[in-house]
Coordinates of C-alpha atoms in Angstrom, one line a residue:
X26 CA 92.6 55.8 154.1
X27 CA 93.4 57.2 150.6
X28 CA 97.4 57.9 150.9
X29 CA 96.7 62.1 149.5
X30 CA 95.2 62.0 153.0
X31 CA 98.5 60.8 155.2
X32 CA 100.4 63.3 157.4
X33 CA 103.7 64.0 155.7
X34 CA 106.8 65.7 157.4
X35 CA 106.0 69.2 155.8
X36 CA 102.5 69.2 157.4
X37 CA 103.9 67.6 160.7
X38 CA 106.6 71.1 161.0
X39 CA 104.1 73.5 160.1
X40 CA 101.8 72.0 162.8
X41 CA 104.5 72.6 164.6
X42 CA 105.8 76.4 164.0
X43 CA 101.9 77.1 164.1
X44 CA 101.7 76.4 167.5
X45 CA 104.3 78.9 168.1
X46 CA 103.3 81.8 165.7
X47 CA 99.8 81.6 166.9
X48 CA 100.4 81.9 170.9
X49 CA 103.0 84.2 170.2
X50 CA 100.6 86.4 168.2
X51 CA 97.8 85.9 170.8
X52 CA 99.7 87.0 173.9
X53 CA 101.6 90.0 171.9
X54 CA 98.1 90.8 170.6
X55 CA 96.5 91.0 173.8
X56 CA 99.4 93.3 175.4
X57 CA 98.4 95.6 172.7
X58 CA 94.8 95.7 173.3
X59 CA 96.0 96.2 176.7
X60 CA 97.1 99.7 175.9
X61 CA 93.9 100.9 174.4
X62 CA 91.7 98.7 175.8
X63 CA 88.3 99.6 174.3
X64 CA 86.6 98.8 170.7
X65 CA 85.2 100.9 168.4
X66 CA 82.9 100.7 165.6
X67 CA 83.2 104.2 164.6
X68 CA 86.1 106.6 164.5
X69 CA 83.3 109.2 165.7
X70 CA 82.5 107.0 168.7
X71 CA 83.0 109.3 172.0
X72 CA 85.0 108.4 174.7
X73 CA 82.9 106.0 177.3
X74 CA 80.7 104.6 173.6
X75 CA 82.3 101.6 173.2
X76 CA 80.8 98.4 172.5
X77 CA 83.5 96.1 174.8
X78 CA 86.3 97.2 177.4
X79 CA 88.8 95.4 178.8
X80 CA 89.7 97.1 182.1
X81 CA 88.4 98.4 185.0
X82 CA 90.3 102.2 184.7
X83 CA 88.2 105.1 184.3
X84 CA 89.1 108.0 181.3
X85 CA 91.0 110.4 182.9
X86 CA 89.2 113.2 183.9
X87 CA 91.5 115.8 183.6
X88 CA 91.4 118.4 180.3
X89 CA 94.7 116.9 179.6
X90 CA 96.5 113.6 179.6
X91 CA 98.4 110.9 178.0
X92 CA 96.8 108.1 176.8
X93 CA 99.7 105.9 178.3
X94 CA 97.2 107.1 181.8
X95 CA 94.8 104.2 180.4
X96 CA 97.0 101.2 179.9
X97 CA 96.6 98.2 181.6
X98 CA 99.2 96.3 183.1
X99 CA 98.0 92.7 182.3
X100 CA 100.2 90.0 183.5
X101 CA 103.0 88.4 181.2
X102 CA 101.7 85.3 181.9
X103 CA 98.8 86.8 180.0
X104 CA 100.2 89.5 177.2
X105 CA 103.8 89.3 176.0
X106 CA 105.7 90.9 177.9
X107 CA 103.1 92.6 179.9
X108 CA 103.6 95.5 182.4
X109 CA 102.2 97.8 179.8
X110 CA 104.6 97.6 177.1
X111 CA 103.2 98.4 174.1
X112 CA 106.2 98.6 172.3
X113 CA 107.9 95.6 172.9
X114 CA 104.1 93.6 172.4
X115 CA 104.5 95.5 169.1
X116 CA 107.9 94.4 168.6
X117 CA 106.9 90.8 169.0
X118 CA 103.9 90.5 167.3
X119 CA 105.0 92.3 163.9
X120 CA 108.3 89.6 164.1
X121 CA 105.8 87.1 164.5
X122 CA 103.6 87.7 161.7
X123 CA 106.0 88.5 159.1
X124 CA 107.2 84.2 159.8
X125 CA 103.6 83.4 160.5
X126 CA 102.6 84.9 157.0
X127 CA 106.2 83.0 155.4
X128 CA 104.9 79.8 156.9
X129 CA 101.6 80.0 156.1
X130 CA 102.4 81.1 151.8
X131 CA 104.7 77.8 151.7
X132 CA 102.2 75.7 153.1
X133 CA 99.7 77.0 150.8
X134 CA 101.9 76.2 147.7
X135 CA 102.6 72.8 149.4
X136 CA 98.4 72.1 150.2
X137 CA 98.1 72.6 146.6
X138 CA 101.2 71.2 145.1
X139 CA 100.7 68.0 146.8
X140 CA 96.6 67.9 146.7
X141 CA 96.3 67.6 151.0
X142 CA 94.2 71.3 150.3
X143 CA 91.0 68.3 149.1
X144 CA 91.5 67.1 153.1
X145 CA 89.4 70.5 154.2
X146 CA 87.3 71.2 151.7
X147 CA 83.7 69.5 152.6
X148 CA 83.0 66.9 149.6
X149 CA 79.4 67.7 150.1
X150 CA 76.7 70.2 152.0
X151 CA 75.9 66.9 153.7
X152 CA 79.1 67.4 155.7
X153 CA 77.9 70.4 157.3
X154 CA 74.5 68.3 158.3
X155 CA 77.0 65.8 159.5
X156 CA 79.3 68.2 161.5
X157 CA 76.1 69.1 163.5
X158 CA 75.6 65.3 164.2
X159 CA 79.4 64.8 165.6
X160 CA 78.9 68.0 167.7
X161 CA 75.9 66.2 169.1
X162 CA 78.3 63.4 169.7
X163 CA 80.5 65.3 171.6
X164 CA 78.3 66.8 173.9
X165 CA 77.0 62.9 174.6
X166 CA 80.7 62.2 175.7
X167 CA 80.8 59.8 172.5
X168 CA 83.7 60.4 169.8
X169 CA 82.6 60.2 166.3
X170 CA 84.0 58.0 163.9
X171 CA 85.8 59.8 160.6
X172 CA 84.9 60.5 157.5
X173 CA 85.2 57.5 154.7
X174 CA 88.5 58.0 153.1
X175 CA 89.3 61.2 155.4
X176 CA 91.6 61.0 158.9
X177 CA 89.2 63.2 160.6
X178 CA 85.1 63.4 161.2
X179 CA 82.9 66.2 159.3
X180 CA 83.1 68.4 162.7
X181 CA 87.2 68.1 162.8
X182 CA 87.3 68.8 158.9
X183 CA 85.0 72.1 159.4
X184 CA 87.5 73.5 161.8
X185 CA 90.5 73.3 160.0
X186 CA 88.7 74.2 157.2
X187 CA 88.2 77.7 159.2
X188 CA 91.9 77.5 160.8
X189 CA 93.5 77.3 157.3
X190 CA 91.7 78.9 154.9
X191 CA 89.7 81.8 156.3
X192 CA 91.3 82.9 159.7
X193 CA 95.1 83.5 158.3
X194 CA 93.7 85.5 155.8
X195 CA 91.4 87.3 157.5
X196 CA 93.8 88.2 160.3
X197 CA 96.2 89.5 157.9
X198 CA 94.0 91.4 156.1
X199 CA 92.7 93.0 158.9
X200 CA 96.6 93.6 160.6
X201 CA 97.2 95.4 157.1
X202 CA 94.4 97.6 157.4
X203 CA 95.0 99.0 160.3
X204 CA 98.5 100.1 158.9
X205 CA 98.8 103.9 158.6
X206 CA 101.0 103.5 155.2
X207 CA 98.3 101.1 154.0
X208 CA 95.2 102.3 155.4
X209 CA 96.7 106.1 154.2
X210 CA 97.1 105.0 151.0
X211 CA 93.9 103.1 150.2
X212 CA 91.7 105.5 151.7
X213 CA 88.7 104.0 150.0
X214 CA 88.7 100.2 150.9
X215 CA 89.3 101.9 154.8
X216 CA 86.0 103.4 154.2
X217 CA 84.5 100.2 152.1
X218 CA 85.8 98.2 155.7
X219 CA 83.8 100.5 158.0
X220 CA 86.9 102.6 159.1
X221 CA 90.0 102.4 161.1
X222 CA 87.9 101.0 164.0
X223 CA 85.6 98.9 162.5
X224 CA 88.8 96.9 161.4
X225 CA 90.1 97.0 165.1
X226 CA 87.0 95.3 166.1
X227 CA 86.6 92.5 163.2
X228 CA 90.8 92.0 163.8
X229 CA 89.6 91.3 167.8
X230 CA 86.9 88.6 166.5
X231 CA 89.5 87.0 164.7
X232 CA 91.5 86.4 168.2
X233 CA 88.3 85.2 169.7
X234 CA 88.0 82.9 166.6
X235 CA 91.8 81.6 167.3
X236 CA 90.9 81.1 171.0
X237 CA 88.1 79.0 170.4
X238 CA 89.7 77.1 167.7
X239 CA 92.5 76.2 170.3
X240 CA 90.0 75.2 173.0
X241 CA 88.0 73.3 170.6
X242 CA 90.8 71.8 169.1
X243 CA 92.4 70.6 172.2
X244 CA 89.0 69.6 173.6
X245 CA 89.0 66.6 170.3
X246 CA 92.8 65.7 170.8
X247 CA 91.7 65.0 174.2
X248 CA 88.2 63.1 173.7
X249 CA 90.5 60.8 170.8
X250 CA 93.2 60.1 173.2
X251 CA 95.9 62.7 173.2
X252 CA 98.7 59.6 172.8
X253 CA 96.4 58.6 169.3
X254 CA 96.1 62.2 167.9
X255 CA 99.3 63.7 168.8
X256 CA 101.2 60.6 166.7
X257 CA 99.8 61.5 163.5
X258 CA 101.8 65.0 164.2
X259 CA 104.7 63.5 165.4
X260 CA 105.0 60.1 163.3
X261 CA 102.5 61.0 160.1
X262 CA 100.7 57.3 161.7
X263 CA 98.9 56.3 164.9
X264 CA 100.8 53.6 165.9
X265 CA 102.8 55.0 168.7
X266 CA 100.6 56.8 170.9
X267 CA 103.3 56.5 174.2
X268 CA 106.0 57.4 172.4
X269 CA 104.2 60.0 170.4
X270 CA 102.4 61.8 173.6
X271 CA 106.5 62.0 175.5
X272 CA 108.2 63.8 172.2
X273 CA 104.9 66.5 171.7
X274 CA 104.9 66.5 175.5
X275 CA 108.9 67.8 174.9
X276 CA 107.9 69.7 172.1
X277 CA 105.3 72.0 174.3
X278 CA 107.7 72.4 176.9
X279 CA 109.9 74.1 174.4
X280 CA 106.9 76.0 173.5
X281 CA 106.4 77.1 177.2
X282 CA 110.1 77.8 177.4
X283 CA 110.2 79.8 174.1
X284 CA 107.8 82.1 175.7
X285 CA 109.3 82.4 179.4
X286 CA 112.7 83.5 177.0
X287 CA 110.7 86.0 175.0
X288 CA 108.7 87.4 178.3
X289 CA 112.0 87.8 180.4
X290 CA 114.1 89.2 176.9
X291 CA 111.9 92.0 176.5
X292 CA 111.7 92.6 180.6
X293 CA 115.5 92.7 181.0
X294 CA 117.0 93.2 177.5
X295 CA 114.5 95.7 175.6
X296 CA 117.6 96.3 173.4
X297 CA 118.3 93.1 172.0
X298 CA 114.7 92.3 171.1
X299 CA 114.8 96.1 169.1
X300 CA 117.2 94.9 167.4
X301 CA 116.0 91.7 166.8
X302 CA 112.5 93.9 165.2
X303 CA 114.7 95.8 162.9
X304 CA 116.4 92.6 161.1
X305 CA 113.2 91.0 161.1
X306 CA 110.5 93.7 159.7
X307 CA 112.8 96.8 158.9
X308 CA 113.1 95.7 155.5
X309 CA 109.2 95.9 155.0
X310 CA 108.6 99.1 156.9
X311 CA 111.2 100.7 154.0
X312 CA 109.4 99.7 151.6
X313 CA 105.5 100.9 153.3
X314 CA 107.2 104.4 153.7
X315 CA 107.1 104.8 150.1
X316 CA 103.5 104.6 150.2
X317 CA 102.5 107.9 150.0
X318 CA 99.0 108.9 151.9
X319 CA 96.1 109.5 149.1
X320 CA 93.5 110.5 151.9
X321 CA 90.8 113.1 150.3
X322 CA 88.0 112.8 153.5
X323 CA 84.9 114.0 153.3
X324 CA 85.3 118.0 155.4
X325 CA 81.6 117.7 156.7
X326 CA 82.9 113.9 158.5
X327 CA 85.2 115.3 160.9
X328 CA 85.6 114.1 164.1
X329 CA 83.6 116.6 166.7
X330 CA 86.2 116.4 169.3
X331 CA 89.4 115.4 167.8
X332 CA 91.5 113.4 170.6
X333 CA 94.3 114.4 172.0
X334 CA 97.3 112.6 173.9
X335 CA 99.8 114.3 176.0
X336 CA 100.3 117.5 178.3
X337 CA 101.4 121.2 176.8
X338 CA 104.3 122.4 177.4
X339 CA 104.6 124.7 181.0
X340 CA 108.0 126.4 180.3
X341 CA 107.7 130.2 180.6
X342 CA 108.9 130.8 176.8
X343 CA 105.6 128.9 175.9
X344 CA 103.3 129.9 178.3
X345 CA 103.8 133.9 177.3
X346 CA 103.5 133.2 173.6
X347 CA 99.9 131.7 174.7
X348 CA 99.2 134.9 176.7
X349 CA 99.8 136.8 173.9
X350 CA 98.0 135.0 171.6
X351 CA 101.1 133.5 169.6
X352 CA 102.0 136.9 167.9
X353 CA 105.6 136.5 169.2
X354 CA 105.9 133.0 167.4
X355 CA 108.4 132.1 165.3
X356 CA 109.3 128.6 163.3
X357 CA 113.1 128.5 163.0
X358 CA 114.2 125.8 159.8
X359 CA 118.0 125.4 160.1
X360 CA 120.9 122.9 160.3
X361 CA 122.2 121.5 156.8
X362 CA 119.8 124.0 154.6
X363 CA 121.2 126.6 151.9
X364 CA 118.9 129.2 153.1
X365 CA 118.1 129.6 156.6
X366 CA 114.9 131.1 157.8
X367 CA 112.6 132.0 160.4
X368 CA 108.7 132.2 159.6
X369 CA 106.1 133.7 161.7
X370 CA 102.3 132.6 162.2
X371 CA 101.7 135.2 159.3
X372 CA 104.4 134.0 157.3
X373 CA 103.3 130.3 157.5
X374 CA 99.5 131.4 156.7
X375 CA 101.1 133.2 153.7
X376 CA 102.6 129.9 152.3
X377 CA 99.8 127.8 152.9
X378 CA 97.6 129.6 150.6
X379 CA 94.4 128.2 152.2
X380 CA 96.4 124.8 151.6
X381 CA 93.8 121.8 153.9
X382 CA 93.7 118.1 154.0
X383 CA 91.4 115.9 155.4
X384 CA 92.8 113.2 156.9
X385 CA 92.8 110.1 159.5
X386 CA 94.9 110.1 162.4
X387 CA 96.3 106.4 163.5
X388 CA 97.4 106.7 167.2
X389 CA 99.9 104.3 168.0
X390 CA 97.1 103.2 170.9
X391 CA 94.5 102.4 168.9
X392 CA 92.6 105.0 168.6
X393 CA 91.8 107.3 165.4
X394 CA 90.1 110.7 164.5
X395 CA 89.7 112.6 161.4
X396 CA 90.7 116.2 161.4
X397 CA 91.3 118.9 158.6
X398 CA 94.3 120.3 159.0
X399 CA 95.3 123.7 157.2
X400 CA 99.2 124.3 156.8
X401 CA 102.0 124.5 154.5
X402 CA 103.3 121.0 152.7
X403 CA 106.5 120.4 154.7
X404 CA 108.0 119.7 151.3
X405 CA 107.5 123.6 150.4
X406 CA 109.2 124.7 153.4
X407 CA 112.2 122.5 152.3
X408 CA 112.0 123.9 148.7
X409 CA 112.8 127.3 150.1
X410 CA 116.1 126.4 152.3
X411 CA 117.4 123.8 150.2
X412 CA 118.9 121.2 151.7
X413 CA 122.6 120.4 151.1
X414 CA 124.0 117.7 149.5
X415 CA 123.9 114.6 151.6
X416 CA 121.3 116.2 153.8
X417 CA 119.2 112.6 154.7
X418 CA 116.8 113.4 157.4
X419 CA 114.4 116.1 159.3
X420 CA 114.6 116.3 163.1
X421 CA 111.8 118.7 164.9
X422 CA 112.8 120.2 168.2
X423 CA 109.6 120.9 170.8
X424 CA 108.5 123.5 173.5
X425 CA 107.3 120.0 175.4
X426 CA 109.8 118.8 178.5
X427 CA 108.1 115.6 178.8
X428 CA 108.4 114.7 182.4
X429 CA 108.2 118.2 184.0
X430 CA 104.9 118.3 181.3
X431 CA 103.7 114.9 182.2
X432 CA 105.1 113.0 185.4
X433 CA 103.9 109.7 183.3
X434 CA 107.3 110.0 181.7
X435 CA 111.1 111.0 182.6
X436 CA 112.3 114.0 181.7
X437 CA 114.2 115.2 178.4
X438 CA 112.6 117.8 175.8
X439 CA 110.6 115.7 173.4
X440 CA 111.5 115.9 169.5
X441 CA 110.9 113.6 166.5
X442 CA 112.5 112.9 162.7
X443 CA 112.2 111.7 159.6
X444 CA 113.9 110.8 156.4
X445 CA 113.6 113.1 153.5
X446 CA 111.7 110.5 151.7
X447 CA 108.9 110.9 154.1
X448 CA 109.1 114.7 155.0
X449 CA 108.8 115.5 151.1
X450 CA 105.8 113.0 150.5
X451 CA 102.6 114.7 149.4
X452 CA 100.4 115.3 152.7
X453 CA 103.5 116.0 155.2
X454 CA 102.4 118.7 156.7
X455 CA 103.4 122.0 158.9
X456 CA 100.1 122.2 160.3
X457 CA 98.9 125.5 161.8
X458 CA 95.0 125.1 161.7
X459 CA 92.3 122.2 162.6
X460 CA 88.9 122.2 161.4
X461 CA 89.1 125.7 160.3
X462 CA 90.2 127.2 163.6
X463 CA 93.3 127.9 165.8
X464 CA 95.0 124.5 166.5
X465 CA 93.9 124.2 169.9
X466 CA 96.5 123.8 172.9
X467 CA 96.1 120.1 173.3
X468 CA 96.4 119.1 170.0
X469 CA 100.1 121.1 169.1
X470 CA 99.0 124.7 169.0
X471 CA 100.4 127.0 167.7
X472 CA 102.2 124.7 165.2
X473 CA 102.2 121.1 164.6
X474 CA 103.6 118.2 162.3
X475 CA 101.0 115.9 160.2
X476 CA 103.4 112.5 159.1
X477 CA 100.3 110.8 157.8
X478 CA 101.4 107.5 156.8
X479 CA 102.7 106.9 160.2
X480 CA 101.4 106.5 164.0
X481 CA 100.3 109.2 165.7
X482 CA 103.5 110.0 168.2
X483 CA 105.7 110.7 165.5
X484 CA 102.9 113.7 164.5
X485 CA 104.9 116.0 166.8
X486 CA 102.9 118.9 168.5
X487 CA 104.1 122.0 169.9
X488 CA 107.2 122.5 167.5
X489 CA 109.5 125.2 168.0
X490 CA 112.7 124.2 165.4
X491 CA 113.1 122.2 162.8
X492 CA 116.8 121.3 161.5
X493 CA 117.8 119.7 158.5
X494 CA 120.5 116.5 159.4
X495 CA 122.8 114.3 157.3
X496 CA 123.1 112.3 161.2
X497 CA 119.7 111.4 163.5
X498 CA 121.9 109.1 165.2
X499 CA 123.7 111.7 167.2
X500 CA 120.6 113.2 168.6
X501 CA 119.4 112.3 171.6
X502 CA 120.1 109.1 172.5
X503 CA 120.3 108.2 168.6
X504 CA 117.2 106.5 167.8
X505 CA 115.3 109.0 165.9
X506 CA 112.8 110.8 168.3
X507 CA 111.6 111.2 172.2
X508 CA 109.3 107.5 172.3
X509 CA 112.3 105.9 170.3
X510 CA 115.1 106.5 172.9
X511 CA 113.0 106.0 176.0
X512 CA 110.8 103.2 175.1
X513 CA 110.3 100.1 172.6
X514 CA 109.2 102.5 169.6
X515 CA 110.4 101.8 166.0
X516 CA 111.1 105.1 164.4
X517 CA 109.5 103.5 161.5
X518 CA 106.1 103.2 162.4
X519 CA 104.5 102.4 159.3
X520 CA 102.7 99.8 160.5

């Protein structure tokens, strides 16, 4: 066996830390299909159009709804953590990436460095002829010998060709995509991709891809003798199968365990793993948020019934300003401004000046729509109060109780914010019209907020203040909006 081919103790960790970065990122994957789970291959595609489901609950029937309503609660042996959690399988599987995608850059630069990338490439079309032949092999119950000069047969080489080179990549792409600070920003290659949902669905092939990798994978260790195999990862030789097969045995224990800890941390201790996101991907969600969005949709592509997630508000304030049509609305912008103010419907139709943007809207779910929304930049609105000096963030107050509006969740009156940075960015918008019309009740009427470059939730509907801070953290429970103190939510939701 030529010696570039041998199994040296950088190759032997990676092997290693893969096995944990890829079932971490399967099970936290699947706990996010979980909460939307239906594919896509058009952001027009009506409810009940999908091409694949995974779950046996109807679409709520009712005119409105949360989309939490359509979860489902696979195991944790399953999804990481399970039981619905959306924001902890988040949590988990953006940690997970960012040292899958660390791992995976140094053992590109070591591949090359070293010249081990030449053990995946095929040295000839014959060794996709030859890959058929071992498969052949297989299925006879025979085990095909290796390559000359290479550690593994043409069937073996094939597969890790596909498990190194072209899933990582291909996964990570496609995780980017879906990014509202990315996808916002490079509007174009969204549409180049197929859209928002088309990327959903190729991301999903990619986990089927991993899954049969795995079995596959496993399947050969097995047919070689898992004592035989398993050496090379643990020795770099095959010369100590026993000893070999009781230290990788150990080694996937720890595995096992590693996932039992995460399962029962996020169960228990929601807390501790948040905090454990924000050291681990904060500092690349503060850099997205200067992405600004750059969407410029096409008007006549709008989505015919835009979706909508939540119940409107039923306090009696609300419910007469519907009844008379709104004319008795007013937007109040206060807290640390140099000019207070109070703006009515008129007054906000004033400012906007016909002001519309045609844009994509990421739900935190899964799913997406695209909507033009009239309004006034939110970054106008804060020319005309003029923040103080060591102002640092936006909080907006709504008409929405959740839990006396939508027994899904407890109660507490639902508000959002954001830092300057992102409420002065270009297509932040006050939103007062959609598609050319009234914003209709489900969707925020009479007023709503547009934060483009992130998930949906943070879009807050029905607003009734909005209050310039130099403090979120005293709101609230002091994590930055309504999802954020009663669930797993990042208030940075840029990806």
């Amino acid at each position: 066996m030529d010696t570039v081919f041998n199994f040296p103790w950088w190759l032997r960790v990676e092997h290693f830390l893969n096995i944990i970065f890829v079932t971490f990122f399967i099970r936290s994957g699947i706990e996010i299909l979980g909460t939307f789970p239906r594919l896509h291959t058009n952001v027009h595609t009506q409810a009940g159009k999908q091409w694949a489901e995974f779950t046996i609950k109807e679409k709520p029937k009712h005119k409105y709804y949360a989309v939490g309503s359509e979860y489902e609660d696979y195991s944790p042996v399953i999804s990481l953590p399970g039981r619905g959690l959306l924001g902890q399988g988040r949590y988990w599987h953006f940690m997970v990436v960012m040292g899958y995608v660390s791992c995976f850059l140094i053992y590109y630069v070591l591949l090359f460095a070293t010249g081990q990338w030449l053990r995946y490439i095929p040295p000839s079309w014959h060794t996709f002829v030859e890959a058929g032949q071992n498969m052949i092999s297989y299925l006879a119950f025979v085990s095909p010998e290796p390559m000359a000069g290479y550690p593994f047969n043409a069937a073996q080489q094939l597969a890790y060709a596909t498990a190194i080179f072209i899933l990582p990549p291909f996964m990570i792409f496609t995780g980017m995509m879906q990014s509202p600070a990315v996808n916002t920003h490079w509007p174009k290659l969204t549409r180049a991709l197929g859209g928002r949902q088309m990327i959903r669905s190729a991301h999903w092939w990619g986990l089927i891809g991993y899954l049969v990798f795995i079995i596959g994978h496993v399947t050969m260790v097995m047919v070689h003798g898992y004592g035989h195999e398993v050496s090379k990862m643990v020795f770099g030789h095959s010369d100590e199968p026993l000893g070999a097969a009781v230290i990788f045995t150990i080694g996937l224990a720890f595995v096992v365990f590693l996932h039992v800890w995460a399962t029962r941390a996020s169960l228990e201790k929601p807390r501790s793993v948040e905090k454990l996101h924000n050291l681990i991907v904060r500092p690349l969600t503060r850099q997205l948020i200067k992405l600004p969005s750059r969407q410029e949709l096409d008007p006549d592509n709008v989505t015919e019934h835009f979706r909508a997630s939540g119940c409107p508000p039923e306090n009696d304030e609300y419910i007469a300003m519907l009844a008379h049509d709104y004319e008795d609305y007013y937007l109040e912008i206060g807290g640390l401004v140099e000019r207070p103010m109070t703006l009515s419907l008129a007054d906000l139709h004033e400012l906007s000046a016909g002001h519309s943007q045609t844009t994509m809207h990421n739900c935190v779910q899964g799913f997406s729509s695209i909507g033009t929304w009239g309004g006034v930049p939110l970054a106008t609105i804060l020319e005309l109060v003029k923040p103080l000096p060591g102002a640092t963030d936006v909080v907006f107050l709504c008409f929405q109780n959740m839990g006396r509006d939508d027994a899904l969740y407890p109660e507490g009156w639902y508000y959002e914010s954001c830092p300057l940075m992102e409420a002065e960015q270009p297509q932040t918008l006050v939103s007062i019209s959609l598609n050319g019309e009234h914003i209709p009740i489900k969707n925020g009427a009479p007023m709503r907020l547009r934060l483009e470059t992130s998930t949906g939730f943070r879009s807050a509907k029905w607003i009734e203040r909005i209050e310039v801070v130099n403090r979120y953290d005293i709101i609230g429970k002091g994590r930055g909006g309504w999802f954020e103190d009663f669930d797993s939510y990042d208030r940075l939701q840029m990806i």
